[in-house]
Amino acid sequence: DQQVKQNSPSLSVQEGRISILNCDYTNSMFDYFLWYKKYPAEGPTFLISISSIKDKNEDGRFTVFLNKSAKHLSLHIVPSQPGDSAVYFCAASLAGGTSYGKLTFGQGTILTVHP
Amino acid sequence: GAGVSQSPRYKVAKRGQDVALRCDPISGHVSLFWYQQALGQGPEFLTYFQNEAQLDKSGLPSDRFFAERPEGSVSTLKIQRTQQEDSAVYLCASSLAPGIYEQYFGPGTRLTVT
């Protein structure tokens, strides 16, 4: 039962354009969402996050949008750079103390930014 | 240390062997997580420690998997009698405290069982 889904295995964009990565979830109890970036042979690196009480969070070139009614979030990267080429994982965490903040991840989307 | 470190980075084990994977979290981080990442998939939760207490081991796939964090810092994930389906990358992550959602990951240990 995949509670967090990234339906696009890969995305290719031109340098300078916008990259939009999508993520859907099924568990309405998720209350915090994160995006991680992963280069080969390295662990995931935290990129940006959003609480369920917000619908947008921005950090430099990265913006995350959350649509709770649709159970959908997206990561926008503007402008995209070749160094952004990596695997991007969406992750979600449950509300409440007993979750301890453990993360449920999507399958990942491989982003390739062409010069 | 600056980040989470894991050792070994790569481990090849013959089926039936026992392995031990080590994680050094960021100093002062209370929460420590282990995840398993199969090829082409996202990380999947294995177990959680709050200091030395293992509060959640619901993700451990079988009783061959055992984890400990005896002094509340370094953690070891042990897999007994390894099977081919145990081949994966094992990731360790730490966070400052429970409820602090941002987790910092180590580089992982790639385990190959032949």
PDB file of C-alpha atoms in Angstrom:
ATOM      1  CA  ASP A   1       0.000   0.000   0.000  1.00  0.00           C
ATOM      2  CA  GLN A   2       1.903   3.011  -1.337  1.00  0.00           C
ATOM      3  CA  GLN A   3       0.767   5.943   0.812  1.00  0.00           C
ATOM      4  CA  VAL A   4       3.026   8.449  -0.959  1.00  0.00           C
ATOM      5  CA  LYS A   5       3.286   8.286  -4.723  1.00  0.00           C
ATOM      6  CA  GLN A   6       5.442  10.027  -7.277  1.00  0.00           C
ATOM      7  CA  ASN A   7       3.931   8.954 -10.555  1.00  0.00           C
ATOM      8  CA  SER A   8       6.601  10.386 -12.832  1.00  0.00           C
ATOM      9  CA  PRO A   9       9.757   8.269 -12.713  1.00  0.00           C
ATOM     10  CA  SER A  10      11.700  10.917 -14.626  1.00  0.00           C
ATOM     11  CA  LEU A  11      11.596  14.518 -15.809  1.00  0.00           C
ATOM     12  CA  SER A  12      13.829  16.306 -18.279  1.00  0.00           C
ATOM     13  CA  VAL A  13      14.003  20.117 -18.526  1.00  0.00           C
ATOM     14  CA  GLN A  14      16.175  22.744 -20.132  1.00  0.00           C
ATOM     15  CA  GLU A  15      18.464  24.896 -18.018  1.00  0.00           C
ATOM     16  CA  GLY A  16      16.748  28.119 -16.972  1.00  0.00           C
ATOM     17  CA  ARG A  17      13.236  26.672 -17.266  1.00  0.00           C
ATOM     18  CA  ILE A  18      10.905  25.609 -14.475  1.00  0.00           C
ATOM     19  CA  SER A  19      10.968  22.061 -13.093  1.00  0.00           C
ATOM     20  CA  ILE A  20       7.751  20.822 -11.501  1.00  0.00           C
ATOM     21  CA  LEU A  21       7.848  17.601  -9.505  1.00  0.00           C
ATOM     22  CA  ASN A  22       4.604  16.116  -8.264  1.00  0.00           C
ATOM     23  CA  CYS A  23       3.610  13.950  -5.337  1.00  0.00           C
ATOM     24  CA  ASP A  24       0.285  12.468  -4.214  1.00  0.00           C
ATOM     25  CA  TYR A  25      -0.597  10.945  -0.868  1.00  0.00           C
ATOM     26  CA  THR A  26      -3.498   8.897   0.420  1.00  0.00           C
ATOM     27  CA  ASN A  27      -3.287   9.250   4.222  1.00  0.00           C
ATOM     28  CA  SER A  28      -5.142  12.363   5.367  1.00  0.00           C
ATOM     29  CA  MET A  29      -3.384  12.127   8.756  1.00  0.00           C
ATOM     30  CA  PHE A  30      -0.074  13.216   7.254  1.00  0.00           C
ATOM     31  CA  ASP A  31       0.672  16.674   8.639  1.00  0.00           C
ATOM     32  CA  TYR A  32       4.167  17.524   7.443  1.00  0.00           C
ATOM     33  CA  PHE A  33       5.743  17.083   4.048  1.00  0.00           C
ATOM     34  CA  LEU A  34       9.337  17.237   2.930  1.00  0.00           C
ATOM     35  CA  TRP A  35      11.355  17.088  -0.257  1.00  0.00           C
ATOM     36  CA  TYR A  36      14.736  15.416  -0.349  1.00  0.00           C
ATOM     37  CA  LYS A  37      17.332  15.453  -3.109  1.00  0.00           C
ATOM     38  CA  LYS A  38      19.674  12.529  -3.670  1.00  0.00           C
ATOM     39  CA  TYR A  39      22.859  12.265  -5.695  1.00  0.00           C
ATOM     40  CA  PRO A  40      24.301   8.838  -6.582  1.00  0.00           C
ATOM     41  CA  ALA A  41      26.194   7.129  -3.740  1.00  0.00           C
ATOM     42  CA  GLU A  42      25.066   9.783  -1.251  1.00  0.00           C
ATOM     43  CA  GLY A  43      22.282   9.880   1.283  1.00  0.00           C
ATOM     44  CA  PRO A  44      19.182  12.031   0.730  1.00  0.00           C
ATOM     45  CA  THR A  45      19.660  15.727   1.533  1.00  0.00           C
ATOM     46  CA  PHE A  46      16.820  17.776   3.001  1.00  0.00           C
ATOM     47  CA  LEU A  47      15.629  20.447   0.596  1.00  0.00           C
ATOM     48  CA  ILE A  48      12.417  22.095   1.749  1.00  0.00           C
ATOM     49  CA  SER A  49       9.358  21.279   3.834  1.00  0.00           C
ATOM     50  CA  ILE A  50       5.800  22.399   4.448  1.00  0.00           C
ATOM     51  CA  SER A  51       3.363  22.012   7.304  1.00  0.00           C
ATOM     52  CA  SER A  52      -0.234  21.039   6.586  1.00  0.00           C
ATOM     53  CA  ILE A  53      -1.409  24.398   7.945  1.00  0.00           C
ATOM     54  CA  LYS A  54       0.245  26.177   5.009  1.00  0.00           C
ATOM     55  CA  ASP A  55      -0.287  25.924   1.280  1.00  0.00           C
ATOM     56  CA  LYS A  56       3.033  27.334   0.104  1.00  0.00           C
ATOM     57  CA  ASN A  57       6.609  27.557   1.314  1.00  0.00           C
ATOM     58  CA  GLU A  58       9.412  29.226  -0.591  1.00  0.00           C
ATOM     59  CA  ASP A  59      13.180  29.038  -0.195  1.00  0.00           C
ATOM     60  CA  GLY A  60      15.218  30.690  -2.911  1.00  0.00           C
ATOM     61  CA  ARG A  61      14.688  28.851  -6.180  1.00  0.00           C
ATOM     62  CA  PHE A  62      12.564  26.183  -4.509  1.00  0.00           C
ATOM     63  CA  THR A  63       8.845  26.453  -3.748  1.00  0.00           C
ATOM     64  CA  VAL A  64       6.606  23.722  -2.392  1.00  0.00           C
ATOM     65  CA  PHE A  65       2.837  23.889  -2.855  1.00  0.00           C
ATOM     66  CA  LEU A  66       0.368  21.829  -0.843  1.00  0.00           C
ATOM     67  CA  ASN A  67      -3.231  21.139  -1.888  1.00  0.00           C
ATOM     68  CA  LYS A  68      -4.772  19.264   1.037  1.00  0.00           C
ATOM     69  CA  SER A  69      -8.160  18.714  -0.568  1.00  0.00           C
ATOM     70  CA  ALA A  70      -6.491  16.995  -3.504  1.00  0.00           C
ATOM     71  CA  LYS A  71      -3.856  15.336  -1.291  1.00  0.00           C
ATOM     72  CA  HIS A  72      -1.227  16.657  -3.671  1.00  0.00           C
ATOM     73  CA  LEU A  73       2.004  18.551  -3.341  1.00  0.00           C
ATOM     74  CA  SER A  74       4.479  19.835  -5.859  1.00  0.00           C
ATOM     75  CA  LEU A  75       8.007  21.170  -5.878  1.00  0.00           C
ATOM     76  CA  HIS A  76       8.853  24.003  -8.259  1.00  0.00           C
ATOM     77  CA  ILE A  77      12.454  24.798  -9.116  1.00  0.00           C
ATOM     78  CA  VAL A  78      12.957  28.103 -10.911  1.00  0.00           C
ATOM     79  CA  PRO A  79      15.277  28.565 -12.713  1.00  0.00           C
ATOM     80  CA  SER A  80      16.517  25.005 -13.092  1.00  0.00           C
ATOM     81  CA  GLN A  81      20.273  24.467 -13.171  1.00  0.00           C
ATOM     82  CA  PRO A  82      22.336  21.466 -14.319  1.00  0.00           C
ATOM     83  CA  GLY A  83      23.450  20.942 -10.708  1.00  0.00           C
ATOM     84  CA  ASP A  84      19.818  20.267  -9.800  1.00  0.00           C
ATOM     85  CA  SER A  85      20.010  16.971 -11.701  1.00  0.00           C
ATOM     86  CA  ALA A  86      19.354  14.323  -9.053  1.00  0.00           C
ATOM     87  CA  VAL A  87      16.651  12.038  -7.706  1.00  0.00           C
ATOM     88  CA  TYR A  88      13.957  13.915  -5.775  1.00  0.00           C
ATOM     89  CA  PHE A  89      11.952  12.192  -3.062  1.00  0.00           C
ATOM     90  CA  CYS A  90       8.740  13.411  -1.542  1.00  0.00           C
ATOM     91  CA  ALA A  91       8.201  12.344   2.092  1.00  0.00           C
ATOM     92  CA  ALA A  92       5.396  12.688   4.611  1.00  0.00           C
ATOM     93  CA  SER A  93       5.094  12.430   8.359  1.00  0.00           C
ATOM     94  CA  LEU A  94       2.101  11.644  10.557  1.00  0.00           C
ATOM     95  CA  ALA A  95       0.646  13.942  13.152  1.00  0.00           C
ATOM     96  CA  GLY A  96       0.951  13.060  16.790  1.00  0.00           C
ATOM     97  CA  GLY A  97       3.733  12.181  19.197  1.00  0.00           C
ATOM     98  CA  THR A  98       3.729   8.441  18.579  1.00  0.00           C
ATOM     99  CA  SER A  99       4.847   8.891  14.965  1.00  0.00           C
ATOM    100  CA  TYR A 100       8.220  10.250  16.203  1.00  0.00           C
ATOM    101  CA  GLY A 101       8.550  11.970  12.874  1.00  0.00           C
ATOM    102  CA  LYS A 102       9.214   8.805  10.892  1.00  0.00           C
ATOM    103  CA  LEU A 103       8.997   9.485   7.179  1.00  0.00           C
ATOM    104  CA  THR A 104       7.036   7.721   4.455  1.00  0.00           C
ATOM    105  CA  PHE A 105       8.727   8.247   1.095  1.00  0.00           C
ATOM    106  CA  GLY A 106       7.583   8.207  -2.506  1.00  0.00           C
ATOM    107  CA  GLN A 107       9.475   6.229  -5.129  1.00  0.00           C
ATOM    108  CA  GLY A 108      11.427   9.224  -6.392  1.00  0.00           C
ATOM    109  CA  THR A 109      11.636  11.225  -9.634  1.00  0.00           C
ATOM    110  CA  ILE A 110      14.864  11.489 -11.587  1.00  0.00           C
ATOM    111  CA  LEU A 111      15.325  15.106 -12.695  1.00  0.00           C
ATOM    112  CA  THR A 112      17.723  15.848 -15.539  1.00  0.00           C
ATOM    113  CA  VAL A 113      18.472  19.480 -16.354  1.00  0.00           C
ATOM    114  CA  HIS A 114      20.118  19.921 -19.746  1.00  0.00           C
ATOM    115  CA  PRO A 115      22.523  22.814 -20.338  1.00  0.00           C
TER     116      PRO A 115
ATOM    117  CA  GLY B   1      31.365  15.331  13.230  1.00  0.00           C
ATOM    118  CA  ALA B   2      29.746  17.477  10.605  1.00  0.00           C
ATOM    119  CA  GLY B   3      27.146  14.952   9.492  1.00  0.00           C
ATOM    120  CA  VAL B   4      25.849  11.428   9.855  1.00  0.00           C
ATOM    121  CA  SER B   5      28.426   8.804   9.018  1.00  0.00           C
ATOM    122  CA  GLN B   6      27.920   5.138   8.252  1.00  0.00           C
ATOM    123  CA  SER B   7      30.281   2.219   7.905  1.00  0.00           C
ATOM    124  CA  PRO B   8      31.037   0.194   5.985  1.00  0.00           C
ATOM    125  CA  ARG B   9      29.953   1.970   2.829  1.00  0.00           C
ATOM    126  CA  TYR B  10      29.784  -1.328   0.935  1.00  0.00           C
ATOM    127  CA  LYS B  11      29.362  -4.850   2.255  1.00  0.00           C
ATOM    128  CA  VAL B  12      29.232  -8.106   0.347  1.00  0.00           C
ATOM    129  CA  ALA B  13      27.997 -11.072   2.359  1.00  0.00           C
ATOM    130  CA  LYS B  14      27.439 -14.682   1.468  1.00  0.00           C
ATOM    131  CA  ARG B  15      23.939 -15.946   2.108  1.00  0.00           C
ATOM    132  CA  GLY B  16      23.684 -17.089   5.687  1.00  0.00           C
ATOM    133  CA  GLN B  17      26.348 -14.765   7.072  1.00  0.00           C
ATOM    134  CA  ASP B  18      25.681 -12.219   9.785  1.00  0.00           C
ATOM    135  CA  VAL B  19      26.418  -8.534   9.153  1.00  0.00           C
ATOM    136  CA  ALA B  20      26.642  -5.432  11.354  1.00  0.00           C
ATOM    137  CA  LEU B  21      26.119  -1.930  10.002  1.00  0.00           C
ATOM    138  CA  ARG B  22      27.190   1.096  12.009  1.00  0.00           C
ATOM    139  CA  CYS B  23      25.745   4.596  12.224  1.00  0.00           C
ATOM    140  CA  ASP B  24      27.270   7.664  13.873  1.00  0.00           C
ATOM    141  CA  PRO B  25      24.550  10.329  14.102  1.00  0.00           C
ATOM    142  CA  ILE B  26      25.049  14.058  14.423  1.00  0.00           C
ATOM    143  CA  SER B  27      26.259  14.842  17.929  1.00  0.00           C
ATOM    144  CA  GLY B  28      23.400  15.791  20.231  1.00  0.00           C
ATOM    145  CA  HIS B  29      20.653  14.403  18.017  1.00  0.00           C
ATOM    146  CA  VAL B  30      18.123  12.562  20.131  1.00  0.00           C
ATOM    147  CA  SER B  31      16.238  10.783  17.354  1.00  0.00           C
ATOM    148  CA  LEU B  32      17.783   8.113  15.151  1.00  0.00           C
ATOM    149  CA  PHE B  33      16.084   6.236  12.322  1.00  0.00           C
ATOM    150  CA  TRP B  34      17.068   3.314  10.116  1.00  0.00           C
ATOM    151  CA  TYR B  35      15.618   2.967   6.621  1.00  0.00           C
ATOM    152  CA  GLN B  36      16.004   0.337   3.907  1.00  0.00           C
ATOM    153  CA  GLN B  37      16.112   1.419   0.265  1.00  0.00           C
ATOM    154  CA  ALA B  38      15.643  -1.170  -2.460  1.00  0.00           C
ATOM    155  CA  LEU B  39      16.830  -0.416  -5.981  1.00  0.00           C
ATOM    156  CA  GLY B  40      14.569   2.104  -7.704  1.00  0.00           C
ATOM    157  CA  GLN B  41      12.446   2.687  -4.612  1.00  0.00           C
ATOM    158  CA  GLY B  42      12.224   5.268  -1.872  1.00  0.00           C
ATOM    159  CA  PRO B  43      13.590   4.586   1.612  1.00  0.00           C
ATOM    160  CA  GLU B  44      11.346   2.499   3.883  1.00  0.00           C
ATOM    161  CA  PHE B  45      11.261   2.881   7.646  1.00  0.00           C
ATOM    162  CA  LEU B  46      12.808   0.094   9.709  1.00  0.00           C
ATOM    163  CA  THR B  47      13.172   1.306  13.289  1.00  0.00           C
ATOM    164  CA  TYR B  48      13.395   4.360  15.543  1.00  0.00           C
ATOM    165  CA  PHE B  49      15.427   5.234  18.632  1.00  0.00           C
ATOM    166  CA  GLN B  50      14.892   8.074  21.063  1.00  0.00           C
ATOM    167  CA  ASN B  51      18.225   8.263  22.841  1.00  0.00           C
ATOM    168  CA  GLU B  52      18.938   4.639  23.784  1.00  0.00           C
ATOM    169  CA  ALA B  53      15.304   3.526  23.767  1.00  0.00           C
ATOM    170  CA  GLN B  54      14.031   1.678  20.724  1.00  0.00           C
ATOM    171  CA  LEU B  55      10.484   3.019  20.565  1.00  0.00           C
ATOM    172  CA  ASP B  56       9.383   1.656  17.221  1.00  0.00           C
ATOM    173  CA  LYS B  57      10.606  -1.428  15.410  1.00  0.00           C
ATOM    174  CA  SER B  58       7.491  -1.979  13.348  1.00  0.00           C
ATOM    175  CA  GLY B  59       9.370  -1.782  10.029  1.00  0.00           C
ATOM    176  CA  LEU B  60      11.901  -4.531  10.717  1.00  0.00           C
ATOM    177  CA  PRO B  61      11.099  -7.206   8.089  1.00  0.00           C
ATOM    178  CA  SER B  62      11.871 -10.240  10.227  1.00  0.00           C
ATOM    179  CA  ASP B  63      13.347 -11.354  13.519  1.00  0.00           C
ATOM    180  CA  ARG B  64      16.692 -11.680  11.742  1.00  0.00           C
ATOM    181  CA  PHE B  65      16.969  -7.890  11.960  1.00  0.00           C
ATOM    182  CA  PHE B  66      18.102  -6.362  15.225  1.00  0.00           C
ATOM    183  CA  ALA B  67      19.137  -2.796  16.084  1.00  0.00           C
ATOM    184  CA  GLU B  68      20.639  -1.189  19.143  1.00  0.00           C
ATOM    185  CA  ARG B  69      21.835   2.179  20.392  1.00  0.00           C
ATOM    186  CA  PRO B  70      23.154   1.331  23.849  1.00  0.00           C
ATOM    187  CA  GLU B  71      24.562   4.729  24.864  1.00  0.00           C
ATOM    188  CA  GLY B  72      22.192   6.918  22.917  1.00  0.00           C
ATOM    189  CA  SER B  73      24.669   7.872  20.211  1.00  0.00           C
ATOM    190  CA  VAL B  74      26.167   5.249  17.863  1.00  0.00           C
ATOM    191  CA  SER B  75      23.717   2.686  16.532  1.00  0.00           C
ATOM    192  CA  THR B  76      24.244  -0.727  14.994  1.00  0.00           C
ATOM    193  CA  LEU B  77      21.866  -2.598  12.703  1.00  0.00           C
ATOM    194  CA  LYS B  78      22.548  -6.311  12.694  1.00  0.00           C
ATOM    195  CA  ILE B  79      21.176  -8.782  10.184  1.00  0.00           C
ATOM    196  CA  GLN B  80      21.519 -12.443  10.993  1.00  0.00           C
ATOM    197  CA  ARG B  81      21.597 -15.261   8.434  1.00  0.00           C
ATOM    198  CA  THR B  82      21.439 -12.838   5.505  1.00  0.00           C
ATOM    199  CA  GLN B  83      19.203 -13.668   2.558  1.00  0.00           C
ATOM    200  CA  GLN B  84      19.329 -12.360  -1.007  1.00  0.00           C
ATOM    201  CA  GLU B  85      16.229 -10.249  -0.417  1.00  0.00           C
ATOM    202  CA  ASP B  86      18.194  -8.322   2.232  1.00  0.00           C
ATOM    203  CA  SER B  87      20.295  -6.758  -0.551  1.00  0.00           C
ATOM    204  CA  ALA B  88      19.589  -3.021  -0.366  1.00  0.00           C
ATOM    205  CA  VAL B  89      21.026   0.282   0.788  1.00  0.00           C
ATOM    206  CA  TYR B  90      20.611   0.795   4.527  1.00  0.00           C
ATOM    207  CA  LEU B  91      20.284   4.439   5.483  1.00  0.00           C
ATOM    208  CA  CYS B  92      20.626   5.953   8.906  1.00  0.00           C
ATOM    209  CA  ALA B  93      19.153   9.365   9.720  1.00  0.00           C
ATOM    210  CA  SER B  94      19.117  11.544  12.807  1.00  0.00           C
ATOM    211  CA  SER B  95      17.109  14.523  13.925  1.00  0.00           C
ATOM    212  CA  LEU B  96      17.493  16.931  16.798  1.00  0.00           C
ATOM    213  CA  ALA B  97      14.463  15.788  18.762  1.00  0.00           C
ATOM    214  CA  PRO B  98      11.157  13.943  18.426  1.00  0.00           C
ATOM    215  CA  GLY B  99       8.738  15.996  16.378  1.00  0.00           C
ATOM    216  CA  ILE B 100      11.533  17.804  14.540  1.00  0.00           C
ATOM    217  CA  TYR B 101      10.700  16.433  11.155  1.00  0.00           C
ATOM    218  CA  GLU B 102      13.854  17.327   9.226  1.00  0.00           C
ATOM    219  CA  GLN B 103      16.092  14.301   9.252  1.00  0.00           C
ATOM    220  CA  TYR B 104      19.731  14.260   8.215  1.00  0.00           C
ATOM    221  CA  PHE B 105      20.843  11.157   6.374  1.00  0.00           C
ATOM    222  CA  GLY B 106      24.124   9.342   6.189  1.00  0.00           C
ATOM    223  CA  PRO B 107      25.533   8.082   2.878  1.00  0.00           C
ATOM    224  CA  GLY B 108      24.180   4.590   3.471  1.00  0.00           C
ATOM    225  CA  THR B 109      25.629   1.102   3.439  1.00  0.00           C
ATOM    226  CA  ARG B 110      25.064  -0.875   0.271  1.00  0.00           C
ATOM    227  CA  LEU B 111      24.619  -4.526   1.232  1.00  0.00           C
ATOM    228  CA  THR B 112      24.875  -7.189  -1.433  1.00  0.00           C
ATOM    229  CA  VAL B 113      24.062 -10.768  -0.454  1.00  0.00           C
ATOM    230  CA  THR B 114      25.409 -13.363  -2.876  1.00  0.00           C
TER     231      THR B 114
END
